[in-house]
Amino acid sequence: MEAVLKFNGAAQEVTGSSFLLKIRNTSLLIDFGLFQGEDYEKNYLLTYCNVKEVSYLILTHAHIDHCGRVPCLVKKGFKGKIIATKPTFQIGKIMLLDASKVMREHYKTLYKKSVRKGLKPPLPPLYDEYDVLESFNYFKIALPYEVPLILNKEIRVVFKDAGHILGSASVEIKDLKTKKKIVFSGDLGNKNKPIVRDFTLPEASADFVIIETTYADRNHKSFEESKMEFLNAILETVKRGGNVLIPTFALERAQEILFVLREFFEAGLLPKVKIFLDSPLAIKATKIFKDNPEFYDEETYQIFLQKDPFEVPNLFLTEDIEESKAINHIKSEAIIIAGNGTLTGGRILHHLKNNLWREECSLIFVGFQPKGTLGRKIIEGASKIVLFGEEIPVRAQIYTINGFSSHAGQSELLEWLTSIENPQKIFLVHGEPEKMEVFKNILKEKNNWQDKIYIPSLGEEIVLY
Ligand SMILES: [Zn+2]
């Protein structure tokens, strides 16, 4: 028994990504993400690995469901080295600091509620800002794409561009003693999107593949088509004399929206409306994007050589809360981009309070709205919502644009996976069980690979060889 793989997260679910790979005496973790939504309490369990034995943590990218438990690992005694691309380290830092802030606020709300209702106190936040800062000491090895890194003289690690968000990587791990190769897809990107490059295909030979399946059951609408839907939604709102609200996550999507608005404006398609990026986190993330042009795709790089790809005329960056409140006075011709993307918190809620009841305004969703979120409730046709204890009627126009997803659709996942010629075993992770079943059936029909596919459970340990 020389290599064992353990599934510590993202097993038949989409959050908490983490895999423990033990090759002889070297233990590596691939991602250590936060469990989110109804799985949140799983974050308090760290029993899936002996932290002190882990020599390396490889981060595929900076989304919080892939890096959000790093401070927990350090608190529990991790003394190894963290390996990631340069943008993953940079973005990961602001994401983790923000996560600690959100946890503290959430804890305060739950605590007050428990006192008021005589319930037992909530679980304490997983970590605070100090723990986050402490974990940065372990951000040791910034690894570029395609440059091999040798660990303990027997394991070779290579990052390939996963095309998902800035700095995202797939990871190829080769056991130099047995020549076996294990490939982790990370989150793969939706091709033909601006800013990031399309994913790089893995090398044709690999023995074991661990692939994400977030959208394994469907293909997305084309990005060009979605862009036009987005533009029309904005123009209709401007014509009606209302404001446009765009709830969005701070990373990647916010920058894509700015990029696309600049394109519209330069093509003479968009009137000179006021645009507010009302999210301190998105403003910081945009600065990191501007710092890393070497990670852009060719088109964005060419634009960067001439100008700032994210600079739109009349763009206001509202970091300060007072600046944010001043937006309340604007009744028309404003595009307000604010977090969070699923309306479960953040500054967007204040803008909803001021605009959602006005039929001339619009709310444009550019991201997936999971079950149980306020965003989902509105998409499903709620006629009123409760915000800050007040009932608000939903009269604004609601638009849902699908093609902005940062995840590969089914055909892209197939393209990536089937470029590997004859894998011994394929593990489906980071997806809902129904979607994995759809993907499994397709692989069965197309490639006769049914015996190679396995859907692991949380905490399951598999001997690879
Ligand atoms: Zn991701």
XYZ file of C-alpha atoms and ligand atoms in Angstrom:
466
model
C 0.000 0.000 0.000
C 1.789 3.123 -1.198
C -0.891 5.746 -1.832
C -4.163 6.442 -0.057
C -6.719 9.117 -0.900
C -9.236 10.383 1.636
C -12.244 12.554 0.800
C -12.473 15.220 3.503
C -15.041 17.435 1.793
C -16.913 18.192 -1.444
C -18.014 14.533 -1.451
C -21.534 14.451 -2.977
C -21.817 18.170 -2.150
C -20.377 21.397 -3.513
C -18.623 22.922 -0.509
C -15.831 22.068 1.939
C -13.402 20.916 -0.778
C -10.544 18.919 0.712
C -8.681 15.741 -0.152
C -5.908 14.088 1.810
C -3.364 12.225 -0.284
C -0.824 10.101 1.508
C 2.019 8.795 -0.614
C 4.186 6.588 1.600
C 5.356 8.945 4.384
C 4.280 12.222 2.805
C 0.814 13.608 3.550
C -0.545 16.290 1.258
C -3.827 18.103 1.496
C -5.409 19.395 -1.665
C -7.630 22.353 -0.636
C -9.087 22.995 2.786
C -12.342 24.792 2.069
C -15.243 25.932 4.142
C -18.476 23.947 4.283
C -21.263 26.407 3.516
C -25.041 26.648 3.849
C -26.732 23.788 5.650
C -23.422 21.892 5.976
C -21.783 24.694 7.982
C -21.514 22.711 11.231
C -19.197 20.209 9.525
C -16.527 22.923 9.746
C -16.229 22.197 13.443
C -15.062 18.640 12.749
C -11.398 18.345 12.016
C -11.196 14.638 12.603
C -10.559 13.715 8.985
C -6.792 14.044 9.226
C -3.896 14.174 11.605
C -3.010 17.827 11.055
C 0.514 17.623 12.436
C 1.432 14.916 9.916
C 0.462 17.044 6.917
C 3.580 18.417 5.220
C 1.957 20.376 2.406
C -1.358 22.017 1.628
C -1.952 22.716 -2.054
C -4.661 25.304 -2.783
C -6.296 25.108 -6.215
C -7.859 28.581 -5.961
C -9.049 31.319 -3.629
C -12.786 30.631 -3.441
C -13.732 30.239 0.196
C -15.126 26.724 -0.317
C -11.569 25.734 -1.287
C -9.425 27.742 1.161
C -11.821 28.862 3.914
C -10.698 26.434 6.636
C -6.967 27.181 6.358
C -6.916 29.165 9.668
C -8.596 26.164 11.403
C -5.774 23.956 10.173
C -3.135 26.325 11.531
C -4.986 26.618 14.857
C -4.893 22.831 15.125
C -1.119 22.711 14.740
C -0.356 22.613 10.993
C 3.346 23.338 10.519
C 3.719 22.487 6.846
C 3.965 24.645 3.736
C 1.085 25.995 1.687
C 1.514 25.929 -2.098
C -0.592 28.033 -4.503
C -0.286 30.421 -7.429
C 0.541 34.062 -6.667
C -3.015 35.380 -7.281
C -4.467 32.573 -5.129
C -2.304 33.745 -2.227
C -3.187 37.405 -2.799
C -6.926 36.864 -3.234
C -6.995 34.149 -0.543
C -5.736 36.676 2.010
C -8.569 39.161 1.466
C -11.136 36.365 1.250
C -10.047 34.867 4.595
C -9.983 38.239 6.346
C -13.457 38.936 5.030
C -14.655 35.474 6.101
C -13.507 36.109 9.683
C -15.431 39.400 9.685
C -18.596 37.747 8.334
C -18.283 34.963 10.957
C -18.021 37.508 13.780
C -21.064 39.465 12.564
C -23.057 36.283 12.090
C -22.112 35.108 15.579
C -23.225 38.426 17.115
C -26.630 38.175 15.401
C -27.150 34.561 16.519
C -25.949 35.358 20.026
C -28.430 38.218 20.458
C -31.198 35.972 19.145
C -30.285 33.165 21.555
C -30.354 35.572 24.524
C -33.691 37.031 23.408
C -35.321 33.647 22.942
C -33.609 31.835 25.825
C -31.877 29.352 23.474
C -28.441 27.802 23.947
C -25.623 30.078 22.714
C -24.400 29.548 19.138
C -21.092 27.866 18.282
C -18.257 30.428 18.431
C -16.769 31.725 15.149
C -14.322 29.232 13.608
C -11.545 31.803 13.723
C -10.821 35.496 14.116
C -8.624 38.015 12.270
C -5.619 37.077 14.384
C -5.915 33.415 13.374
C -6.167 34.485 9.745
C -3.032 36.652 9.992
C -1.209 33.778 11.711
C -2.136 31.421 8.852
C -0.486 33.774 6.314
C 2.898 32.704 7.776
C 2.376 29.347 6.075
C 1.731 30.786 2.598
C 5.180 29.646 1.506
C 5.483 28.476 -2.090
C 4.049 30.574 -4.942
C 4.087 28.151 -7.849
C 3.605 29.304 -11.471
C 1.713 27.170 -13.987
C 3.651 24.368 -15.728
C 6.709 24.626 -13.461
C 7.423 21.321 -11.695
C 7.946 21.345 -7.956
C 9.581 18.300 -6.340
C 8.556 17.437 -2.781
C 10.622 15.121 -0.561
C 12.543 13.981 -3.672
C 9.699 11.630 -4.635
C 6.605 13.643 -5.561
C 6.318 16.028 -8.499
C 3.610 18.701 -8.465
C 2.591 20.681 -11.558
C -0.106 23.377 -11.753
C -2.120 23.763 -14.944
C -4.422 26.715 -15.615
C -7.966 25.672 -14.644
C -9.526 28.756 -16.308
C -12.005 29.221 -13.439
C -10.912 32.405 -11.643
C -7.670 34.393 -11.631
C -4.854 32.063 -10.554
C -6.999 28.909 -10.429
C -5.178 25.646 -11.012
C -5.616 21.973 -11.678
C -2.974 19.888 -9.931
C -1.008 16.990 -11.397
C 0.812 14.901 -8.834
C 3.325 12.296 -9.965
C 4.804 9.677 -7.674
C 8.357 9.544 -9.023
C 9.011 6.141 -7.479
C 6.056 4.240 -8.950
C 5.455 6.661 -11.896
C 1.749 6.779 -10.964
C -0.046 10.044 -11.667
C -2.990 11.564 -9.805
C -4.809 14.584 -11.257
C -7.111 16.936 -9.367
C -9.211 19.140 -11.650
C -9.861 21.883 -9.051
C -12.813 23.949 -10.237
C -12.728 24.137 -14.028
C -13.759 27.272 -15.891
C -16.417 28.140 -18.402
C -14.566 28.667 -21.701
C -14.670 31.829 -23.813
C -15.175 34.128 -20.850
C -13.210 37.361 -20.573
C -10.159 37.986 -18.345
C -9.025 34.420 -17.512
C -7.602 32.030 -20.083
C -9.497 28.874 -21.058
C -8.392 25.832 -19.080
C -5.298 23.892 -20.121
C -5.970 20.227 -20.832
C -4.258 17.729 -18.567
C -1.493 15.487 -19.903
C -2.872 12.476 -21.753
C -1.562 9.980 -19.233
C -2.976 9.823 -15.717
C -3.907 6.935 -13.488
C -6.356 8.575 -11.106
C -8.553 11.597 -11.783
C -10.546 13.615 -9.264
C -12.953 15.855 -11.190
C -15.477 18.475 -10.090
C -19.065 18.057 -11.306
C -20.794 21.316 -10.286
C -22.584 21.677 -13.647
C -22.056 18.142 -14.957
C -25.728 17.837 -15.948
C -26.012 20.801 -18.327
C -24.386 23.290 -20.651
C -24.523 27.036 -20.065
C -25.946 29.559 -22.463
C -23.229 31.162 -24.569
C -21.489 34.120 -22.983
C -22.152 36.376 -26.002
C -25.886 35.682 -25.821
C -25.916 36.323 -22.072
C -24.055 39.600 -22.526
C -26.764 40.852 -24.879
C -29.521 39.837 -22.439
C -27.642 41.727 -19.750
C -27.330 44.858 -21.903
C -31.029 44.809 -22.818
C -32.024 44.493 -19.157
C -29.944 47.579 -18.345
C -31.268 49.620 -21.298
C -34.905 48.778 -20.492
C -34.389 49.938 -16.908
C -32.701 53.187 -17.932
C -35.613 53.862 -20.297
C -38.120 53.304 -17.480
C -36.197 55.789 -15.317
C -35.086 53.309 -12.649
C -31.915 51.956 -11.053
C -30.261 48.632 -11.871
C -29.213 46.430 -8.940
C -26.684 43.669 -9.573
C -26.044 41.407 -6.603
C -22.647 39.833 -7.126
C -19.827 38.081 -5.354
C -16.679 40.154 -5.020
C -14.346 37.870 -6.857
C -14.251 37.375 -10.643
C -17.938 38.112 -11.329
C -17.648 41.739 -10.164
C -14.577 42.225 -12.382
C -16.331 40.569 -15.344
C -19.274 42.919 -14.940
C -16.943 45.948 -15.001
C -15.125 44.507 -18.025
C -18.384 43.989 -19.931
C -19.807 47.405 -18.978
C -16.596 49.014 -20.321
C -17.034 47.101 -23.594
C -20.681 48.238 -23.870
C -19.713 51.825 -23.205
C -16.848 51.831 -25.726
C -19.104 50.311 -28.373
C -21.563 53.153 -27.829
C -24.211 50.741 -26.542
C -24.451 52.073 -23.003
C -25.407 55.646 -22.081
C -23.192 57.394 -19.526
C -24.992 56.134 -16.418
C -23.430 56.207 -12.963
C -21.889 52.873 -11.939
C -21.267 52.067 -8.283
C -19.022 49.237 -7.166
C -20.378 49.204 -3.638
C -18.264 46.477 -2.077
C -14.958 46.986 -0.238
C -14.026 43.354 -0.929
C -14.752 43.645 -4.662
C -12.701 46.864 -4.789
C -9.729 45.072 -3.174
C -10.153 42.055 -5.479
C -10.193 44.365 -8.521
C -6.865 45.879 -7.386
C -5.371 42.359 -7.263
C -6.709 41.676 -10.772
C -4.963 44.856 -11.963
C -1.720 43.613 -10.355
C -1.628 40.334 -12.250
C -1.843 40.978 -16.005
C 0.367 37.945 -16.709
C -2.626 35.788 -15.731
C -5.008 37.415 -18.263
C -6.077 35.797 -21.495
C -4.619 37.217 -24.712
C -7.557 39.539 -25.428
C -7.554 41.089 -21.956
C -3.761 41.375 -22.008
C -3.879 43.329 -25.270
C -6.461 45.685 -23.743
C -4.292 46.017 -20.622
C -1.339 47.162 -22.773
C -3.398 50.179 -23.808
C -5.654 50.879 -20.815
C -7.217 49.621 -17.614
C -9.579 46.760 -18.592
C -11.795 47.419 -15.542
C -12.128 51.190 -15.813
C -15.532 52.437 -16.933
C -16.402 56.164 -17.179
C -18.516 57.304 -14.241
C -17.393 54.441 -12.027
C -17.608 55.173 -8.304
C -15.779 52.905 -5.873
C -17.634 53.215 -2.588
C -15.479 51.721 0.111
C -16.763 53.864 2.943
C -20.189 53.199 4.475
C -21.182 56.904 4.270
C -20.412 56.917 0.531
C -22.556 53.820 0.220
C -25.464 55.469 2.031
C -25.246 58.470 -0.332
C -26.328 56.148 -3.183
C -29.779 56.021 -1.518
C -30.515 59.504 -2.882
C -30.103 58.436 -6.500
C -33.407 57.419 -8.057
C -32.526 56.708 -11.677
C -29.776 55.896 -14.180
C -27.528 54.155 -11.669
C -26.065 50.667 -11.891
C -25.342 49.415 -8.380
C -23.049 46.400 -8.065
C -22.978 45.153 -4.472
C -22.538 42.003 -2.436
C -23.468 39.503 -1.591
C -24.466 37.583 -4.641
C -27.325 35.598 -3.132
C -28.871 38.393 -1.007
C -28.095 36.603 2.250
C -26.262 39.652 3.643
C -24.127 42.635 2.669
C -24.780 46.117 1.330
C -27.083 44.932 -1.442
C -29.857 44.546 1.154
C -29.975 48.314 1.754
C -30.239 48.930 -1.976
C -33.059 46.386 -2.186
C -34.911 48.258 0.542
C -34.661 51.469 -1.491
C -35.368 50.087 -4.952
C -37.144 46.745 -4.931
C -40.609 48.261 -4.387
C -40.221 50.605 -7.391
C -41.496 49.102 -10.645
C -39.162 51.199 -12.805
C -36.094 49.572 -11.193
C -34.566 46.165 -11.906
C -32.735 43.411 -10.101
C -30.392 41.450 -12.358
C -29.085 38.096 -11.135
C -25.830 37.046 -12.800
C -25.060 34.125 -10.506
C -26.618 30.901 -9.294
C -29.123 31.309 -6.421
C -29.019 28.239 -4.138
C -32.088 26.900 -2.364
C -32.924 28.682 0.867
C -31.500 32.081 -0.154
C -33.445 35.318 -0.524
C -32.254 35.477 -4.130
C -33.896 32.131 -4.893
C -37.124 33.270 -3.225
C -37.291 36.358 -5.454
C -36.489 34.380 -8.623
C -39.268 31.956 -7.739
C -41.717 34.859 -7.785
C -42.109 36.119 -4.189
C -44.449 39.124 -4.249
C -42.993 40.554 -1.041
C -39.984 40.025 1.204
C -39.064 41.045 4.730
C -35.940 43.171 5.138
C -34.738 44.630 8.450
C -38.112 43.739 9.965
C -40.007 45.613 7.272
C -42.187 44.172 4.510
C -41.056 45.241 1.017
C -43.201 44.482 -2.051
C -41.320 43.096 -5.057
C -42.303 45.403 -7.930
C -38.967 45.834 -9.728
C -38.289 43.793 -12.880
C -36.364 40.607 -12.135
C -33.868 39.292 -14.696
C -31.819 36.098 -14.513
C -28.768 35.858 -16.771
C -27.282 32.365 -16.906
C -24.144 32.494 -19.022
C -21.857 34.325 -16.570
C -21.048 31.147 -14.634
C -17.362 30.586 -13.775
C -17.830 26.821 -13.891
C -17.384 24.512 -16.846
C -20.585 23.090 -18.287
C -21.043 19.434 -19.155
C -19.346 19.467 -22.570
C -16.321 21.326 -21.161
C -15.969 18.851 -18.294
C -16.127 16.037 -20.852
C -13.528 17.720 -23.055
C -11.145 18.084 -20.105
C -11.696 14.577 -18.742
C -11.644 12.637 -21.997
C -8.349 14.222 -23.002
C -6.899 11.718 -20.530
C -6.499 8.551 -22.539
C -6.948 5.636 -20.229
C -7.405 6.506 -16.566
C -7.622 3.655 -14.114
C -10.157 5.336 -11.823
C -12.227 8.547 -11.973
C -13.621 10.057 -8.788
C -16.541 12.473 -9.149
C -16.548 15.212 -6.496
C -17.824 18.770 -5.870
C -21.339 18.190 -7.159
C -24.836 17.208 -6.184
C -25.519 13.433 -6.417
C -28.195 13.789 -9.172
C -25.783 15.745 -11.367
C -23.045 13.166 -10.835
C -25.430 10.402 -11.924
C -26.182 12.265 -15.171
C -22.456 12.639 -15.838
C -21.767 9.019 -14.973
C -24.385 7.881 -17.495
C -22.872 10.029 -20.210
C -19.418 8.613 -19.558
C -20.937 5.164 -19.707
C -22.596 5.776 -23.080
C -19.778 7.709 -24.708
C -16.654 6.067 -23.392
C -17.711 2.814 -21.788
C -15.987 4.062 -18.642
C -18.684 2.968 -16.175
C -16.356 0.632 -14.257
C -13.808 3.379 -13.781
C -16.178 5.844 -12.155
C -16.627 6.145 -8.421
C -18.642 8.621 -6.328
C -16.980 8.781 -2.887
C -18.655 9.649 0.424
C -17.460 12.137 3.032
C -14.594 10.704 5.101
C -14.121 7.711 2.775
C -10.595 6.446 2.331
C -9.468 4.646 -0.822
C -6.238 2.775 -1.398
C -5.066 3.895 -4.842
C -2.146 1.504 -5.204
Zn -14.392 27.892 -7.297
